[in-house]
CSV table of C-alpha atoms in Angstrom, one decimal:
chain,number,residue,atom,x,y,z
A,1,MET,CA,10.0,8.5,-11.5
A,2,GLY,CA,8.0,5.5,-12.6
A,3,ARG,CA,5.3,4.0,-10.9
A,4,ARG,CA,6.9,1.5,-8.9
A,5,SER,CA,9.8,3.7,-7.7
A,6,GLY,CA,7.2,6.7,-6.6
A,7,ILE,CA,5.0,3.7,-4.3
A,8,LEU,CA,8.4,2.9,-2.7
A,9,GLU,CA,9.4,6.0,-2.1
A,10,PHE,CA,6.1,7.0,-0.4
A,11,ALA,CA,6.0,4.5,2.0
A,12,VAL,CA,9.7,4.7,2.8
A,13,LEU,CA,8.7,8.1,3.9
A,14,GLY,CA,5.8,7.2,5.9
A,15,LEU,CA,7.7,4.6,7.9
A,16,LEU,CA,10.6,6.7,9.0
A,17,ARG,CA,7.8,9.4,9.7
A,18,GLU,CA,7.2,7.1,12.7
A,19,SER,CA,10.7,6.6,13.9
A,20,PRO,CA,13.8,6.6,12.4
A,21,MET,CA,15.5,3.1,10.7
A,22,HIS,CA,18.3,1.2,9.4
A,23,GLY,CA,17.8,0.1,6.3
A,24,TYR,CA,17.2,-3.2,7.1
A,25,GLU,CA,15.0,-2.5,9.0
A,26,LEU,CA,13.0,-0.6,6.6
A,27,ARG,CA,13.3,-3.7,4.1
A,28,LYS,CA,11.5,-5.8,7.1
A,29,ARG,CA,8.9,-3.6,7.9
A,30,LEU,CA,7.7,-3.3,3.9
A,31,ASN,CA,8.9,-7.1,3.0
A,32,THR,CA,6.6,-8.6,6.1
A,33,SER,CA,3.8,-5.7,6.4
A,34,LEU,CA,2.8,-4.3,2.6
A,35,GLY,CA,2.1,-7.5,-0.1
A,36,VAL,CA,3.2,-5.0,-2.7
A,37,PHE,CA,6.8,-5.3,-1.1
A,38,ARG,CA,7.3,-8.7,-0.6
A,39,ALA,CA,9.1,-9.0,-3.5
A,40,PHE,CA,11.9,-6.6,-3.7
A,41,SER,CA,15.8,-6.3,-2.8
A,42,TYR,CA,18.3,-4.3,-1.5
A,43,GLY,CA,18.9,-3.3,-4.9
A,44,THR,CA,15.6,-1.8,-4.9
A,45,LEU,CA,15.7,-0.1,-1.1
A,46,TYR,CA,19.3,1.5,-1.1
A,47,PRO,CA,18.9,3.5,-4.8
A,48,CYS,CA,15.7,5.0,-3.4
A,49,LEU,CA,16.8,5.6,0.0
A,50,LYS,CA,19.7,7.5,-1.9
A,51,THR,CA,17.7,9.5,-3.7
A,52,LEU,CA,15.3,10.2,-1.0
A,53,VAL,CA,18.7,12.1,0.7
A,54,ALA,CA,19.6,13.8,-2.2
A,55,SER,CA,16.3,15.5,-2.4
A,56,GLY,CA,16.8,16.6,0.7
A,57,TRP,CA,13.8,14.1,2.3
A,58,LEU,CA,16.1,12.2,4.4
A,59,THR,CA,19.4,12.5,6.0
A,60,GLU,CA,22.2,9.8,7.1
A,61,GLU,CA,23.3,9.3,10.7
A,62,PRO,CA,25.5,6.6,12.0
A,63,GLY,CA,23.7,4.3,14.0
A,64,ASN,CA,24.4,5.0,17.8
A,65,THR,CA,23.7,2.3,19.9
A,66,ALA,CA,26.0,0.5,21.3
A,67,GLU,CA,25.6,-2.6,19.6
A,68,ASP,CA,26.6,-0.4,16.6
A,69,ALA,CA,29.3,0.8,17.8
A,70,LEU,CA,30.9,-2.4,18.6
A,71,ALA,CA,29.9,-4.5,16.1
A,72,ALA,CA,31.4,-2.5,13.1
A,73,PRO,CA,34.8,-3.0,13.9
A,74,LEU,CA,34.7,-6.4,14.9
A,75,ALA,CA,33.1,-7.3,11.4
A,76,GLY,CA,35.4,-4.5,9.2
A,77,ARG,CA,32.1,-2.7,8.1
A,78,ARG,CA,30.9,0.5,9.1
A,79,ALA,CA,28.7,0.9,11.4
A,80,LYS,CA,24.9,1.3,9.6
A,81,ILE,CA,23.2,3.4,9.1
A,82,VAL,CA,20.1,5.2,10.1
A,83,TYR,CA,17.7,7.6,8.0
A,84,ARG,CA,16.2,10.2,8.9
A,85,LEU,CA,12.7,12.1,8.1
A,86,THR,CA,13.6,15.6,7.7
A,87,ALA,CA,11.6,18.8,7.8
A,88,GLU,CA,10.8,19.3,4.4
A,89,GLY,CA,10.6,15.2,3.8
A,90,LYS,CA,7.4,15.3,6.1
A,91,GLU,CA,6.0,17.8,4.1
A,92,HIS,CA,6.9,16.5,1.2
A,93,PHE,CA,4.8,13.4,2.5
A,94,GLU,CA,2.3,14.9,3.7
A,95,GLU,CA,1.2,16.5,0.1
A,96,LEU,CA,2.0,13.4,-0.8
A,97,LEU,CA,-0.9,11.9,1.9
A,98,SER,CA,-3.4,15.0,0.4
A,99,GLN,CA,-3.1,13.5,-3.8
A,100,THR,CA,-6.2,11.9,-4.8
A,101,GLY,CA,-5.5,11.4,-9.1
A,102,PRO,CA,-6.2,7.8,-10.8
A,103,ASP,CA,-2.9,6.9,-9.7
A,104,THR,CA,-3.7,6.5,-5.8
A,105,TYR,CA,-6.9,4.0,-6.2
A,106,ASP,CA,-4.9,1.3,-9.4
A,107,ASP,CA,-4.1,-1.8,-7.6
A,108,GLU,CA,-0.8,-1.4,-6.3
A,109,HIS,CA,-0.7,2.6,-5.2
A,110,PHE,CA,-4.1,1.8,-3.5
A,111,ALA,CA,-2.8,-0.9,-1.0
A,112,ALA,CA,0.4,1.6,0.0
A,113,ARG,CA,-1.7,4.2,0.2
A,114,PHE,CA,-4.8,2.4,2.6
A,115,ALA,CA,-2.0,1.2,4.9
A,116,PHE,CA,-1.4,5.2,5.5
A,117,PHE,CA,-4.6,5.9,6.4
A,118,GLY,CA,-4.7,5.9,9.9
A,119,GLN,CA,-2.5,9.5,8.7
A,120,THR,CA,-4.8,10.6,6.0
A,121,SER,CA,-7.6,12.9,6.5
A,122,ARG,CA,-11.3,11.8,6.2
A,123,ASP,CA,-12.6,14.0,3.0
A,124,VAL,CA,-9.1,12.4,1.0
A,125,ARG,CA,-9.6,8.8,2.3
A,126,MET,CA,-13.1,9.1,1.1
A,127,ARG,CA,-12.2,10.2,-2.3
A,128,VAL,CA,-9.5,7.5,-2.8
A,129,LEU,CA,-12.0,5.0,-1.7
A,130,GLU,CA,-14.8,6.0,-4.2
A,131,GLY,CA,-12.3,6.3,-7.0
A,132,ARG,CA,-11.5,2.7,-6.0
A,133,ARG,CA,-14.8,1.4,-5.9
A,134,SER,CA,-15.9,3.4,-9.2
A,135,ARG,CA,-12.3,2.1,-10.6
A,136,LEU,CA,-13.1,-1.4,-9.9
A,137,GLU,CA,-17.4,-1.1,-10.9
A,138,GLU,CA,-15.5,-0.7,-14.3
A,139,ARG,CA,-13.5,-3.7,-14.0
A,140,LEU,CA,-16.6,-5.5,-13.4
A,141,GLU,CA,-18.9,-4.6,-15.5
A,142,LYS,CA,-15.8,-5.3,-18.0
A,143,MET,CA,-15.2,-8.9,-16.9
A,144,ARG,CA,-19.0,-9.5,-17.2
A,145,ALA,CA,-19.3,-9.1,-20.4
A,146,SER,CA,-15.9,-10.5,-21.8
A,147,LEU,CA,-17.7,-13.8,-19.9
A,148,THR,CA,-21.3,-13.0,-21.7
A,149,ARG,CA,-19.5,-13.4,-25.2
A,150,THR,CA,-17.3,-15.7,-24.4
A,151,ARG,CA,-18.8,-18.1,-22.3
A,152,GLU,CA,-20.3,-20.7,-25.0
A,153,ARG,CA,-16.2,-20.5,-26.2
A,154,LEU,CA,-14.6,-21.8,-22.3
A,155,ASP,CA,-13.6,-24.6,-20.8
A,156,ASP,CA,-15.1,-25.4,-17.3
A,157,TYR,CA,-11.3,-24.4,-15.9
A,158,THR,CA,-11.2,-21.8,-18.0
A,159,LEU,CA,-14.7,-20.4,-16.9
A,160,GLU,CA,-14.6,-21.0,-13.8
A,161,LEU,CA,-11.7,-18.7,-13.6
A,162,GLN,CA,-13.0,-16.0,-14.7
A,163,ARG,CA,-15.8,-16.7,-12.1
A,164,HIS,CA,-13.4,-16.5,-9.6
A,165,GLY,CA,-11.6,-13.4,-11.2
A,166,MET,CA,-15.4,-11.5,-10.8
A,167,GLU,CA,-15.9,-12.7,-7.6
A,168,SER,CA,-12.4,-11.1,-6.0
A,169,VAL,CA,-13.7,-8.1,-7.7
A,170,GLU,CA,-17.3,-8.5,-6.4
A,171,ARG,CA,-15.8,-9.0,-2.5
A,172,GLU,CA,-14.0,-6.0,-3.0
A,173,VAL,CA,-16.4,-3.6,-4.1
A,174,ARG,CA,-18.7,-4.7,-1.5
A,175,TRP,CA,-15.9,-4.4,1.0
A,176,LEU,CA,-15.5,-0.8,0.1
A,177,ASN,CA,-18.9,0.0,0.4
A,178,GLU,CA,-18.1,-1.1,3.9
A,179,LEU,CA,-15.9,1.2,4.3
A,180,ILE,CA,-17.4,4.4,2.7
A,181,GLU,CA,-20.6,3.7,4.8
A,182,SER,CA,-18.3,3.9,7.7
A,183,GLU,CA,-16.4,7.2,6.7
A,184,ARG,CA,-19.9,9.0,5.9
A,185,ALA,CA,-21.3,8.1,9.2
A,186,GLY,CA,-17.9,9.1,10.8
A,187,ARG,CA,-17.1,5.8,12.2
A,188,ASP,CA,-13.0,4.7,13.0
A,189,LEU,CA,-12.5,1.6,11.7
A,190,LYS,CA,-12.9,0.2,15.3
A,191,GLY,CA,-16.3,1.0,15.6
A,192,SER,CA,-17.3,-0.9,12.5
A,193,ALA,CA,-18.1,-4.5,12.1
A,194,GLY,CA,-14.5,-6.8,12.1
A,195,GLY,CA,-13.3,-4.6,14.9
A,196,ALA,CA,-9.7,-5.9,16.0
A,197,ALA,CA,-8.1,-6.6,12.7
A,198,GLN,CA,-9.9,-3.6,10.6
A,199,GLN,CA,-8.2,-1.2,13.3
A,200,ASP,CA,-4.7,-3.0,12.9
A,201,THR,CA,-4.9,-2.5,9.2
A,202,THR,CA,-5.4,1.3,9.7
A,203,SER,CA,-3.7,2.5,12.7
A,204,GLY,CA,-1.4,5.0,12.6
A,205,THR,CA,0.5,4.0,15.4
A,206,THR,CA,2.5,1.4,13.5
A,207,GLY,CA,3.4,3.7,11.1
A,208,GLY,CA,0.7,2.8,8.5
A,209,LEU,CA,1.3,-0.6,7.8
A,210,PRO,CA,-0.8,-3.4,8.1
A,211,ARG,CA,0.0,-5.9,10.8
A,212,THR,CA,-2.7,-8.6,10.3
A,213,GLY,CA,-3.7,-8.1,6.6
A,214,GLU,CA,-4.1,-6.4,3.4
A,215,PRO,CA,-6.9,-5.4,2.2
A,216,PRO,CA,-9.0,-8.2,-0.4
A,217,ARG,CA,-7.3,-7.0,-4.2
A,218,PRO,CA,-8.5,-9.0,-7.6
A,219,ASP,CA,-7.1,-12.3,-8.0
A,220,THR,CA,-7.6,-12.1,-12.2
A,221,PRO,CA,-4.5,-12.6,-14.3
A,222,GLY,CA,-3.2,-9.8,-15.5
A,223,ASP,CA,-4.7,-7.3,-12.9
A,224,THR,CA,-2.7,-8.3,-10.1
A,225,ALA,CA,0.6,-6.8,-9.1
A,226,THR,CA,3.7,-7.3,-10.1
């Protein structure tokens, strides 16, 4: 299983843990709520759903609303399929939530993991946050060393781009420091600085997906998610 498909499966399972959904509803939630999935299509989502059904983690059910029942015959198409998380799927998602390996704090995977922090235990959150911070501190050190070596050979615009990338990473490190401090103190995000927006970002009642924004990500060329 590829890294990107693994992230998509994780996000789909997390959303369906909240409630059953049509494929269209899932795509809309993924597109609008989690930046890493803004460019993906039905051609990506439906093979993922089929794989999850074949694995026994989801079930397919016909739509049962009055609107679904009327729309399908009139349009000459099948009723919408509703995807529901199985008990095995819930268990698998909880297992994924407990993982804290290097993939969990890579650029793309960290955004997805952070979106479901409201459903994640505090000790796991701490390990993922600290791993992400360590990863970015290493990246920042390399960026500074590279800038020192090449500063004299760079034109003003390239130099400014490099500085912009460094500032983006520095900003995320500061943000992670604040989150880690709050976790260590046993505080929820709603009790820390920035309250309302941060509370929406991690609320488990929204299926874990941010509604007001995403965690900051570095803008350095080569480090952004694709």
